[in-house]
PDB file of C-alpha atoms in Angstrom:
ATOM      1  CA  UNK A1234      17.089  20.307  14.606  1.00 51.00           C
ATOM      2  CA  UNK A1235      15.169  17.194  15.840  1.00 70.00           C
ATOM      3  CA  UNK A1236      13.276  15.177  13.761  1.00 85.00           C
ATOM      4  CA  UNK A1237      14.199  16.901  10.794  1.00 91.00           C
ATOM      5  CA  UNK A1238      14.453  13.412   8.965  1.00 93.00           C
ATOM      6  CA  UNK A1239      10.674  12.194   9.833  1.00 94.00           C
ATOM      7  CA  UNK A1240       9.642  15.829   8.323  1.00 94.00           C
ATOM      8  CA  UNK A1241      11.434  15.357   4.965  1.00 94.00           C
ATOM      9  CA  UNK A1242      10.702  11.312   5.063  1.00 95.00           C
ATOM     10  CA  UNK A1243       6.833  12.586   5.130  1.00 95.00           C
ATOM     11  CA  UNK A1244       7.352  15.298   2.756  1.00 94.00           C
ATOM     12  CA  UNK A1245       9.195  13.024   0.411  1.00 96.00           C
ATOM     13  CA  UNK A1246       6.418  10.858   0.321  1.00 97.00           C
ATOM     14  CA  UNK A1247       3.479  12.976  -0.267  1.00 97.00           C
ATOM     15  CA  UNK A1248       5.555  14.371  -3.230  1.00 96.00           C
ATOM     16  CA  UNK A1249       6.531  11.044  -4.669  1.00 97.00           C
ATOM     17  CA  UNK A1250       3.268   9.823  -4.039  1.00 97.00           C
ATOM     18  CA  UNK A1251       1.388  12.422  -6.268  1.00 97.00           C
ATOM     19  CA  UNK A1252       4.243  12.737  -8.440  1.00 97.00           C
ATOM     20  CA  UNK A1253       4.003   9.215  -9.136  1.00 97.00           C
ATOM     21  CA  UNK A1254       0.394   8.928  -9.538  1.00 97.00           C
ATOM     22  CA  UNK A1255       0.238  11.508 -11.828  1.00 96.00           C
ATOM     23  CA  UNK A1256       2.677  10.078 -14.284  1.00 97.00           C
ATOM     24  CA  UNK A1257       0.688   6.684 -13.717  1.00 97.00           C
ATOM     25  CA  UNK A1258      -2.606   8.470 -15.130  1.00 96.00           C
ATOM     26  CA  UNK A1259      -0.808  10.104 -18.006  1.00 95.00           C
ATOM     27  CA  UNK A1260       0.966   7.463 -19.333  1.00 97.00           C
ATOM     28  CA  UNK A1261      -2.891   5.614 -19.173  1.00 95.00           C
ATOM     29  CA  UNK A1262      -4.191   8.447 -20.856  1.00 95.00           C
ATOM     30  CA  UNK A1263      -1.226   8.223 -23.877  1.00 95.00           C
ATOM     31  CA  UNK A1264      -1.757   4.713 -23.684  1.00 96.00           C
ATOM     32  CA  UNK A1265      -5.743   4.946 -24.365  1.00 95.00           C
ATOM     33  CA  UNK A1266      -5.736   7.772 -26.720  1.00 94.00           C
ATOM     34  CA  UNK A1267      -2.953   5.605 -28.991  1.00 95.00           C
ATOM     35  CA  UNK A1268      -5.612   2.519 -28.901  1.00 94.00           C
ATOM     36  CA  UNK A1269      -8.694   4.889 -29.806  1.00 93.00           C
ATOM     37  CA  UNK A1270      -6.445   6.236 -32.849  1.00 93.00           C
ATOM     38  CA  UNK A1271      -5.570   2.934 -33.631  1.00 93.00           C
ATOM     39  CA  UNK A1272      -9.340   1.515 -34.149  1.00 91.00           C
ATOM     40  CA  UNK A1273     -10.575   4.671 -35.388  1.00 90.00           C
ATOM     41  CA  UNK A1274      -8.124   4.118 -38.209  1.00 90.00           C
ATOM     42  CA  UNK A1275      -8.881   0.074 -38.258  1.00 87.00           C
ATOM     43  CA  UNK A1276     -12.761   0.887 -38.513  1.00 84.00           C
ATOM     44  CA  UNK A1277     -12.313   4.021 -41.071  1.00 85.00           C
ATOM     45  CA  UNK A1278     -10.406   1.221 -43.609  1.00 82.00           C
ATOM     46  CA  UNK A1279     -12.582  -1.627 -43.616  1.00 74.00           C
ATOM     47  CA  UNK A1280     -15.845   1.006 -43.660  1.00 65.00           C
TER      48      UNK A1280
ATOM     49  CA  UNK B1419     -18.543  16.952 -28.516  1.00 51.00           C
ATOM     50  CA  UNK B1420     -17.293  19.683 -30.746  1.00 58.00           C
ATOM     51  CA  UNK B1421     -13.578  21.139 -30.867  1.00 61.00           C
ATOM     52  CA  UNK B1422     -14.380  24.610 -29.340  1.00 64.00           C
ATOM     53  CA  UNK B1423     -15.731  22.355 -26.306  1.00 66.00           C
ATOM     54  CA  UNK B1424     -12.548  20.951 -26.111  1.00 71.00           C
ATOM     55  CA  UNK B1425     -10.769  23.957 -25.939  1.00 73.00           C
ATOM     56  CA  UNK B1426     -12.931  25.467 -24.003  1.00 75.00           C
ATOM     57  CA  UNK B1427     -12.247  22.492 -21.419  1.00 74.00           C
ATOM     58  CA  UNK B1428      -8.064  22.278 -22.143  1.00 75.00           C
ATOM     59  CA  UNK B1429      -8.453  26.197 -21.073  1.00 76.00           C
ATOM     60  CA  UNK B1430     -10.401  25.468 -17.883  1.00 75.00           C
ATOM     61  CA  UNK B1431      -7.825  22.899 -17.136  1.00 82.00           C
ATOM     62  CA  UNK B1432      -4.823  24.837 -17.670  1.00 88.00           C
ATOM     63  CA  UNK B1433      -6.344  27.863 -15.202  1.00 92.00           C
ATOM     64  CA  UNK B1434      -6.880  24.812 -12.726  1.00 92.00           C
ATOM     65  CA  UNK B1435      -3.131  23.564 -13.085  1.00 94.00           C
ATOM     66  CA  UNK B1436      -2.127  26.967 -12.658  1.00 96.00           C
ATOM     67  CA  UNK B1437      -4.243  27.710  -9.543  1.00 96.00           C
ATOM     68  CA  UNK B1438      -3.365  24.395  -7.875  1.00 96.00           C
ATOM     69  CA  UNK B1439       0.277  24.585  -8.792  1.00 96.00           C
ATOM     70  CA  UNK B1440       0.070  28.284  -7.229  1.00 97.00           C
ATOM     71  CA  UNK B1441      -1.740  27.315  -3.953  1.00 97.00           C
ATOM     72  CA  UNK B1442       0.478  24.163  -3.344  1.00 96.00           C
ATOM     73  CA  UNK B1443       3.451  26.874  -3.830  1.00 97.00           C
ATOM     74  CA  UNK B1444       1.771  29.390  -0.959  1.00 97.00           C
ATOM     75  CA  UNK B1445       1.027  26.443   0.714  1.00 96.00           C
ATOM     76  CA  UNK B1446       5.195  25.270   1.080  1.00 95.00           C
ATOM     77  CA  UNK B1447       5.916  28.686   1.741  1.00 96.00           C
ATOM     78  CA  UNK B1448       3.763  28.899   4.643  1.00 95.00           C
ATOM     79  CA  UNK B1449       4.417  25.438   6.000  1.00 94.00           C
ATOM     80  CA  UNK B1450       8.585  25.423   5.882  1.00 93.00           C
ATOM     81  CA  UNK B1451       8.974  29.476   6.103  1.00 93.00           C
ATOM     82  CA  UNK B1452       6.122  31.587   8.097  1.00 91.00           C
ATOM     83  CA  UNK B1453       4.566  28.737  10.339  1.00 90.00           C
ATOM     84  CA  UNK B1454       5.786  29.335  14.022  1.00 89.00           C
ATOM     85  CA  UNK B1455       6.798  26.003  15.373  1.00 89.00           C
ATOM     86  CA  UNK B1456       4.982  23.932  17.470  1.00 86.00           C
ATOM     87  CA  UNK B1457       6.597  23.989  21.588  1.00 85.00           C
ATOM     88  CA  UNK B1458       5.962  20.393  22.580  1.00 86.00           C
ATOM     89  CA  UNK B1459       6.467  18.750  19.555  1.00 88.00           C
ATOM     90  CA  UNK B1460       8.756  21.233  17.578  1.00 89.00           C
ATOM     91  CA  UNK B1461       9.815  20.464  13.872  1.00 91.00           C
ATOM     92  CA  UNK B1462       8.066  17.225  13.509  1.00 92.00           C
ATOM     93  CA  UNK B1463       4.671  18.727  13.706  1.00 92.00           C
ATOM     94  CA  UNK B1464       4.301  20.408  10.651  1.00 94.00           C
ATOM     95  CA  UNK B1465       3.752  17.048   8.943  1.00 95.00           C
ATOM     96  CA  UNK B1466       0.165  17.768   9.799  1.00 94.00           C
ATOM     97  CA  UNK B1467      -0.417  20.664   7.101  1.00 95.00           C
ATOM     98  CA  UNK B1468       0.005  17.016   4.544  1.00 94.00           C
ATOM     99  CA  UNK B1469      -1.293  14.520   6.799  1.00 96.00           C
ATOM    100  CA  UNK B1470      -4.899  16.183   7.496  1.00 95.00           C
ATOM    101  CA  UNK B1471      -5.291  17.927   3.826  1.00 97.00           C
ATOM    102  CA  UNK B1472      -4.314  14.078   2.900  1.00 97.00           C
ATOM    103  CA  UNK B1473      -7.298  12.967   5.108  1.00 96.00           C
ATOM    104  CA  UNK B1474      -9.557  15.892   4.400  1.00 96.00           C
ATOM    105  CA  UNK B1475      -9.121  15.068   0.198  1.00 97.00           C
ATOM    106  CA  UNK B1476      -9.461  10.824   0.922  1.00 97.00           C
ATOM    107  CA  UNK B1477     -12.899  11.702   3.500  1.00 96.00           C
ATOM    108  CA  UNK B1478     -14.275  13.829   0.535  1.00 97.00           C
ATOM    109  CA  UNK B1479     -12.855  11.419  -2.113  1.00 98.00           C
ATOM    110  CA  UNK B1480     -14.785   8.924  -0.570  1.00 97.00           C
ATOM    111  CA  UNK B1481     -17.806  11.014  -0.214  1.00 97.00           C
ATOM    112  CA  UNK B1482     -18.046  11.538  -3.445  1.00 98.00           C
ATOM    113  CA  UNK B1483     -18.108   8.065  -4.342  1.00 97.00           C
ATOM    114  CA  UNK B1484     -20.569   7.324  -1.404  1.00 97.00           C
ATOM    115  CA  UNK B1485     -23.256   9.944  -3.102  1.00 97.00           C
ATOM    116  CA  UNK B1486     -22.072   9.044  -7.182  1.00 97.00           C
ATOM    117  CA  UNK B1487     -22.602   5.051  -6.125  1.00 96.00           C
ATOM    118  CA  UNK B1488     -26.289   6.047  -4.742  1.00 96.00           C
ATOM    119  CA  UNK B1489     -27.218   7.891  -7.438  1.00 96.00           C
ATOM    120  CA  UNK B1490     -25.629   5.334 -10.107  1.00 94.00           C
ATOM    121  CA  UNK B1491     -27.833   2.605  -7.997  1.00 94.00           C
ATOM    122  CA  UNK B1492     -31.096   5.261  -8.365  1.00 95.00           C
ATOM    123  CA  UNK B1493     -30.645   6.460 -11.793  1.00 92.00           C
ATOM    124  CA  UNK B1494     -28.990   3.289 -13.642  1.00 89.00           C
ATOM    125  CA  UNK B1495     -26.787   6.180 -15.413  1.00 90.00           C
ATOM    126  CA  UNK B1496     -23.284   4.926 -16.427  1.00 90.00           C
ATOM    127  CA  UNK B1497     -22.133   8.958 -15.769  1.00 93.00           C
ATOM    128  CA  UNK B1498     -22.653   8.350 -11.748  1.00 94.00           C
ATOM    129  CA  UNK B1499     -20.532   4.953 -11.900  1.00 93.00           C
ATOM    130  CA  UNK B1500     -17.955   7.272 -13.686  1.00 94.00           C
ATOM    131  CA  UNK B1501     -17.600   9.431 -11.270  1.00 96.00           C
ATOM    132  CA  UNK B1502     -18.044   6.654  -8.771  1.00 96.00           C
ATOM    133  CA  UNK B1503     -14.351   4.758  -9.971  1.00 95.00           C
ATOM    134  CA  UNK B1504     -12.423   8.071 -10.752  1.00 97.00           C
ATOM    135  CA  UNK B1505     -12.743   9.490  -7.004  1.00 97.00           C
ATOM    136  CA  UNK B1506     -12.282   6.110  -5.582  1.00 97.00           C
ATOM    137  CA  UNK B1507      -8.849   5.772  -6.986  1.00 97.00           C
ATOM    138  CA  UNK B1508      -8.140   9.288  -6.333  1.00 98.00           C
ATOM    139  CA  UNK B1509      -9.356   8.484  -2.587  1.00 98.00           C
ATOM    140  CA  UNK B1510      -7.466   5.250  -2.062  1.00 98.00           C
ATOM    141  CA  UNK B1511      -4.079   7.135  -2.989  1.00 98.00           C
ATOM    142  CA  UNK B1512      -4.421  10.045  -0.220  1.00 98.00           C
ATOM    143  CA  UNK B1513      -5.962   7.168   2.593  1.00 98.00           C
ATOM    144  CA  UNK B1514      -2.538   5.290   1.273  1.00 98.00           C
ATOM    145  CA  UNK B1515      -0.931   8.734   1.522  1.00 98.00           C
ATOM    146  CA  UNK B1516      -2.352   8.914   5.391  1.00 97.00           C
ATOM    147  CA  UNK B1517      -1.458   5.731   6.418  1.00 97.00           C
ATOM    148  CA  UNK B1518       2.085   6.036   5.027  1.00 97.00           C
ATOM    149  CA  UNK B1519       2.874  10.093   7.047  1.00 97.00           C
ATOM    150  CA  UNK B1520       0.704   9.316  10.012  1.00 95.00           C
ATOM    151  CA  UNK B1521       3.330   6.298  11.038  1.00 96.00           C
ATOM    152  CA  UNK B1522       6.222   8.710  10.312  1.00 96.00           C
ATOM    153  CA  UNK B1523       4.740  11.170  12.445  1.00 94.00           C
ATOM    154  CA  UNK B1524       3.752   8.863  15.207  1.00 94.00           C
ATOM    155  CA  UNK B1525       7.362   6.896  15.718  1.00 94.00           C
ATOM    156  CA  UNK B1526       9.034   9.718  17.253  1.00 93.00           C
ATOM    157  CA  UNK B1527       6.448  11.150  19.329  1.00 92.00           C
ATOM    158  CA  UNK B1528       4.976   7.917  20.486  1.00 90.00           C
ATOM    159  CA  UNK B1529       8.023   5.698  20.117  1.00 91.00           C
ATOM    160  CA  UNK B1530       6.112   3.311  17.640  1.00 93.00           C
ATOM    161  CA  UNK B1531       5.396   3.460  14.074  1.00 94.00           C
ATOM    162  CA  UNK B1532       2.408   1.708  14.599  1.00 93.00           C
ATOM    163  CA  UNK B1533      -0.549   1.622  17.479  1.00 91.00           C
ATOM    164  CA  UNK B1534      -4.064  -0.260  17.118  1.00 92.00           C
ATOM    165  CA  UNK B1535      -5.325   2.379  18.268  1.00 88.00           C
ATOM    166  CA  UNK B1536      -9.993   2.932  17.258  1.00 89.00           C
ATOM    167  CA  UNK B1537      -8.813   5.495  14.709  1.00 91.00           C
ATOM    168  CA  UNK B1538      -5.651   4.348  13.220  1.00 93.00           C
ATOM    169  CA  UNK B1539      -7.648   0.814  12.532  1.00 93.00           C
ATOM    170  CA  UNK B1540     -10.740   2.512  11.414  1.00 93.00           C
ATOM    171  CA  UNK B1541      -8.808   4.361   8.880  1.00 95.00           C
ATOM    172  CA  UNK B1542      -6.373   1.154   8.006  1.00 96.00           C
ATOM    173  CA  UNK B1543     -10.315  -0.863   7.715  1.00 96.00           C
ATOM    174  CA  UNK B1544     -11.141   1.920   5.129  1.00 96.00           C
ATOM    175  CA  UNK B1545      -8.738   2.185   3.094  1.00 97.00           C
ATOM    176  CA  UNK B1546      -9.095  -1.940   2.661  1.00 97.00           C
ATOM    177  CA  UNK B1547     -12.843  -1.734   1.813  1.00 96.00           C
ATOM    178  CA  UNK B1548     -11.743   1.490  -0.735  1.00 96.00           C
ATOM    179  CA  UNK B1549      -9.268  -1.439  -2.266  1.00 97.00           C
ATOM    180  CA  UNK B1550     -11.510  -3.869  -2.458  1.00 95.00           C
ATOM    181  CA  UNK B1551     -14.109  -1.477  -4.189  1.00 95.00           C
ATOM    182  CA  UNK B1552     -11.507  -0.729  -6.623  1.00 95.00           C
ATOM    183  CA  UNK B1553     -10.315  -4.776  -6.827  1.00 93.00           C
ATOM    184  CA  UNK B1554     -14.214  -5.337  -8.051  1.00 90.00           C
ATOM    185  CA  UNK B1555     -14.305  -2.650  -9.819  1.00 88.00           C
ATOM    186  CA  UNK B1556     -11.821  -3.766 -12.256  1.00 85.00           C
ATOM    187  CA  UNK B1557     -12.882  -6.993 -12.604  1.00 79.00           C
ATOM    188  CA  UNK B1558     -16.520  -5.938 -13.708  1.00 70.00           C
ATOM    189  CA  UNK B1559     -17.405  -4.132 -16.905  1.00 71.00           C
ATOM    190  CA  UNK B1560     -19.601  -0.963 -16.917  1.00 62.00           C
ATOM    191  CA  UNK B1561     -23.566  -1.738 -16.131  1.00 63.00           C
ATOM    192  CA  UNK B1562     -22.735  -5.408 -14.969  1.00 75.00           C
ATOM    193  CA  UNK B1563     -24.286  -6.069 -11.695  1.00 82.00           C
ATOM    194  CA  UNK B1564     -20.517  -6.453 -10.111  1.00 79.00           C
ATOM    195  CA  UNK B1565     -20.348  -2.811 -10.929  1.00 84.00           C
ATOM    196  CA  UNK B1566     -23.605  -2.376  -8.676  1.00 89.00           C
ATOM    197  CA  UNK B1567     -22.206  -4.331  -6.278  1.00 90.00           C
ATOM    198  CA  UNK B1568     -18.815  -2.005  -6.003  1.00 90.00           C
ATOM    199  CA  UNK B1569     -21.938   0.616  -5.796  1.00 93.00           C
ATOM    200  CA  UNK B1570     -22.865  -0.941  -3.071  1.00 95.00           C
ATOM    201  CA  UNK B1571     -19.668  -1.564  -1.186  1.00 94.00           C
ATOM    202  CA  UNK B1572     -18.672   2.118  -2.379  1.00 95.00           C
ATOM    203  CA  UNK B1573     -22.076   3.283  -0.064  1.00 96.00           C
ATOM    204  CA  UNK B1574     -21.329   0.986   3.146  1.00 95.00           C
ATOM    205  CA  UNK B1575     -17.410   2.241   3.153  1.00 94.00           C
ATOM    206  CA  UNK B1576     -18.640   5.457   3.518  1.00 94.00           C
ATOM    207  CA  UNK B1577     -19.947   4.619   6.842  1.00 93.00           C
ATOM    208  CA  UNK B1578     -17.019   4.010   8.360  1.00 92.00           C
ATOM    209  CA  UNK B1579     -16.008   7.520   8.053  1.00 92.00           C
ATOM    210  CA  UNK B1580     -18.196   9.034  10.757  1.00 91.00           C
ATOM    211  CA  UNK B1581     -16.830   6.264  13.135  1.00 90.00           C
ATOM    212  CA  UNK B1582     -12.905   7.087  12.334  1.00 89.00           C
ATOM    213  CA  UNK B1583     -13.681  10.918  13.319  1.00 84.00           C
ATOM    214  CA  UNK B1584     -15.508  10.491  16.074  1.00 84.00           C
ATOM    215  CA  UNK B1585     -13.380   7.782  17.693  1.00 84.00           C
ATOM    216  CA  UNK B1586     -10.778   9.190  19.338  1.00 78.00           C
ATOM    217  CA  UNK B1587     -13.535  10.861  21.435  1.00 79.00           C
ATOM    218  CA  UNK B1588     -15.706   7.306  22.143  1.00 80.00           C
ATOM    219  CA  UNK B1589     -12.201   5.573  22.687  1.00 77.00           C
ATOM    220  CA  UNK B1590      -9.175   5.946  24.216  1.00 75.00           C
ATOM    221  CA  UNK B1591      -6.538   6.803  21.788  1.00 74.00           C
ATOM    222  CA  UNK B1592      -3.606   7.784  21.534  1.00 73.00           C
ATOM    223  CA  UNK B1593      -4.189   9.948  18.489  1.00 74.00           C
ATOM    224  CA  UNK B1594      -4.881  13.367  18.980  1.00 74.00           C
ATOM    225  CA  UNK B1595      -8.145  15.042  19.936  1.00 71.00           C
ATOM    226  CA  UNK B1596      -9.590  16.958  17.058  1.00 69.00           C
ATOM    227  CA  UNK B1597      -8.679  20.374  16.478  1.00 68.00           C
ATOM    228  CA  UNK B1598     -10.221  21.892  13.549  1.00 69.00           C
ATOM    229  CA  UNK B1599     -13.274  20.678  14.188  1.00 67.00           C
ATOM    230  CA  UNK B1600     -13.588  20.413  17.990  1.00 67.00           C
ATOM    231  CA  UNK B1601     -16.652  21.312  20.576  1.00 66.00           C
ATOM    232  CA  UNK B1602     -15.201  24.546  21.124  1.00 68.00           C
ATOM    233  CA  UNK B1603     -15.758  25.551  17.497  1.00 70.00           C
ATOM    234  CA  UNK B1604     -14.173  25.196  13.907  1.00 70.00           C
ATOM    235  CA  UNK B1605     -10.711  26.459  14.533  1.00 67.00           C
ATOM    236  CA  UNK B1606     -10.669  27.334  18.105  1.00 69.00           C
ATOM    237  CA  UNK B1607      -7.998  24.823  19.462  1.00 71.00           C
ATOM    238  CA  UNK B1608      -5.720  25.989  16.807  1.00 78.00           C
ATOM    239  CA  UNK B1609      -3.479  29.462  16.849  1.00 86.00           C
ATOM    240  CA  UNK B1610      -4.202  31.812  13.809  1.00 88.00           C
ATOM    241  CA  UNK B1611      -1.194  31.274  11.630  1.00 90.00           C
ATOM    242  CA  UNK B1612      -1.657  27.334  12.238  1.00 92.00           C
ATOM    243  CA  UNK B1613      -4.798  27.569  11.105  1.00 92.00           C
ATOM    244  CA  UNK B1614      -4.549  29.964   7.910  1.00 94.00           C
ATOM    245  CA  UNK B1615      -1.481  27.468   6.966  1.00 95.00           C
ATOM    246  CA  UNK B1616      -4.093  24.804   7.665  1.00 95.00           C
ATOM    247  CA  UNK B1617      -6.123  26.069   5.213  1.00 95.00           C
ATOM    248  CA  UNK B1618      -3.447  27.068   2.664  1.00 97.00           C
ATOM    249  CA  UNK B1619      -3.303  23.548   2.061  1.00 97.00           C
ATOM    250  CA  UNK B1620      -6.182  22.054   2.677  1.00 97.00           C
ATOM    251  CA  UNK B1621      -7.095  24.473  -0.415  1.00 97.00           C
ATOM    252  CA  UNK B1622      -4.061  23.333  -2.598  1.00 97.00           C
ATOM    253  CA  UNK B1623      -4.597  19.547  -2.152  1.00 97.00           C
ATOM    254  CA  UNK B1624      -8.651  20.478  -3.025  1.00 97.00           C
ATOM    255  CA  UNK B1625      -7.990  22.068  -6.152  1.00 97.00           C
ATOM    256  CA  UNK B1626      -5.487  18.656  -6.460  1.00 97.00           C
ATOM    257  CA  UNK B1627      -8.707  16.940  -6.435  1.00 98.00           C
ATOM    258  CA  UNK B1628     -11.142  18.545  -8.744  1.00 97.00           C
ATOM    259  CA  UNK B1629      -7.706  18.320 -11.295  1.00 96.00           C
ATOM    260  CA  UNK B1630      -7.150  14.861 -10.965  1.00 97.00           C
ATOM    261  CA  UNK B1631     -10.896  13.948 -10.976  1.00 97.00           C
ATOM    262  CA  UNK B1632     -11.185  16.015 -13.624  1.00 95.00           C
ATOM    263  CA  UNK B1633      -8.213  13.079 -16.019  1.00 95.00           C
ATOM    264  CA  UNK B1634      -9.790  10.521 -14.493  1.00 96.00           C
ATOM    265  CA  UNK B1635     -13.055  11.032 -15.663  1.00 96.00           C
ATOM    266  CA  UNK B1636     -12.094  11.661 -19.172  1.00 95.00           C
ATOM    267  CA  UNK B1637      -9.855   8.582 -18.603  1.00 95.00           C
ATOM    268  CA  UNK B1638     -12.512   6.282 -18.007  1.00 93.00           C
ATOM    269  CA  UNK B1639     -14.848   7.854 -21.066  1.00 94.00           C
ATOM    270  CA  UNK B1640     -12.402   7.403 -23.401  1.00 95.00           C
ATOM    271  CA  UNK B1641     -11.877   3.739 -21.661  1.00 93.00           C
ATOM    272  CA  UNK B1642     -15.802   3.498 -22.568  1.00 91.00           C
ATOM    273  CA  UNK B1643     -15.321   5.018 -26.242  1.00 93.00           C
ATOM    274  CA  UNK B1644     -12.109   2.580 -26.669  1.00 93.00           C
ATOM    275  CA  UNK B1645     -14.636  -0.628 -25.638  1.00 90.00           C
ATOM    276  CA  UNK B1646     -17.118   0.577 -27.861  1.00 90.00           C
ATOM    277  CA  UNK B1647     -15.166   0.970 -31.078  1.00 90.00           C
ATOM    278  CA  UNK B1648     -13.001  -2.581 -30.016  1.00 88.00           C
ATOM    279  CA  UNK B1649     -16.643  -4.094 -30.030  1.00 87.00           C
ATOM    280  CA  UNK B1650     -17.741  -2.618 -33.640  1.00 83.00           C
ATOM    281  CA  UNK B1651     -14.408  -3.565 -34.756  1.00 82.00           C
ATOM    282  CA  UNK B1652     -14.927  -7.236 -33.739  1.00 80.00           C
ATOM    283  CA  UNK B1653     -18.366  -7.398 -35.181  1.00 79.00           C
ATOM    284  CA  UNK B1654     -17.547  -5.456 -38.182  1.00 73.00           C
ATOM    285  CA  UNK B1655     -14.757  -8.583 -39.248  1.00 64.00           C
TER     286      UNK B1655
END
């Protein structure tokens, strides 16, 4: 079939594209939650 | 915020994965399986059931962020300018998303990947000022005035969005007439199964929305509660 390659090119990139971004924002949210731990247990030991 | 809040939102959340996962499934099925394909164009057309929900979820991404940045401007409330950031990101990743399948599209029906055509340089304009907002938006802290002046920049980008969908009737272009929205009606240039498919997805990549928005606002209050406690922790030594 014609074209076949543009179609799964497209595809490929829609999927990547969210797939991608939403590994971005969970590895952001790990990355904050580990710093908010991290204070709330600096602040708890000098208070 | 008490726990059974936060279960009460994990729950939401989960029904929202669920649902979007779901619709996004319906929506492959009816794209590669029941969709009849299109006579002058063939296989190649059925990039549009990503390329317009892509557009459809940047426009309203972008909306959002339009009414959020007037109201953040209005009210002074850091909760607008929250909501503000999360839906530009979310918007500059489907206008990227756009820009990227509407060339793939275009090289083998046009014979370039690439036109400057009124509407493909409208969109390519906003997805720079959408950049731009976000460029300024990192580089200012929440309240400052750079964050009102992302508000503000947020607002004017907006603008161009009228002008991209109604260009291709002002202009000559070589992009295609509407068809969902058209003069003869909502859905009359389109046949029904085109259509419902259409919609499948447009539905899929909305729910895709309201999920993402959904970690990107906590993201940024937890960003705001993470600034906070750094700050008593620096005063506090």
């Amino acid at each position: 079939m014609d074209n076949l390659g543009f179609l799964f090119a497209a595809n490929a990139f829609v999927w990547g594209g969210i797939i991608f971004y939403v590994h971005t924002l969970k590895q952001r949210s790990r990355a904050l939650e580990k710093d908010l731990e991290i204070l709330k247990e600096t602040l708890s030991k000098e208070g | 915020m008490n726990d059974s809040d936060t279960v009460e939102e994990q729950e939401e959340s989960s029904i929202l994965v669920w649902l979007t996962g779901l619709t996004f499934l319906a929506a492959m099925v009816a794209v590669f399986i029941y969709v009849p394909t299109e006579r002058t164009e063939g296989v190649i057309q059925r990039i549009m059931y990503f390329h317009i929900p892509c557009a459809w979820l940047s426009f309203f991404a972008f909306f959002v962020v339009f009414i959020c940045s007037i109201l953040f401007l209005w009210k002074k409330d850091r909760e607008w300018d929250i909501y503000a950031h999360a839906s530009a990101g979310i918007g500059v990743v489907f206008c990227s998303l756009v820009l990227i399948t509407g060339p793939i599209w275009a090289r083998p029906i046009w014979g370039a990947w690439w036109v400057w055509d009124a509407r493909l340089t409208s969109t390519l304009i906003l997805w720079i000022i959408y950049v731009s907002y976000l460029m300024l938006r990192s580089q200012s802290d929440a309240g400052s005035m750079r964050a009102r002046y992302a508000a503000v920049l947020g607002i004017v980008g907006f603008l161009d969005i009228p002008l991209i969908h109604f260009s291709v009737l002002w202009w000559r272009s070589f992009h295609p007439q509407p068809k969902v929205i058209s003069s003869e009606g909502i859905g009359k240039g389109m046949e029904t199964g085109m259509l419902a498919t259409l919609g499948i997805s447009l539905c899929a990549f909305t729910l895709l929305y309201f999920l993402l928005m959904g970690v990107r606002v906590r993201q940024e209050k937890l960003k705001d509660e993470v600034d906070r406690l750094k700050r008593e922790t620096l005063y506090s030594s």
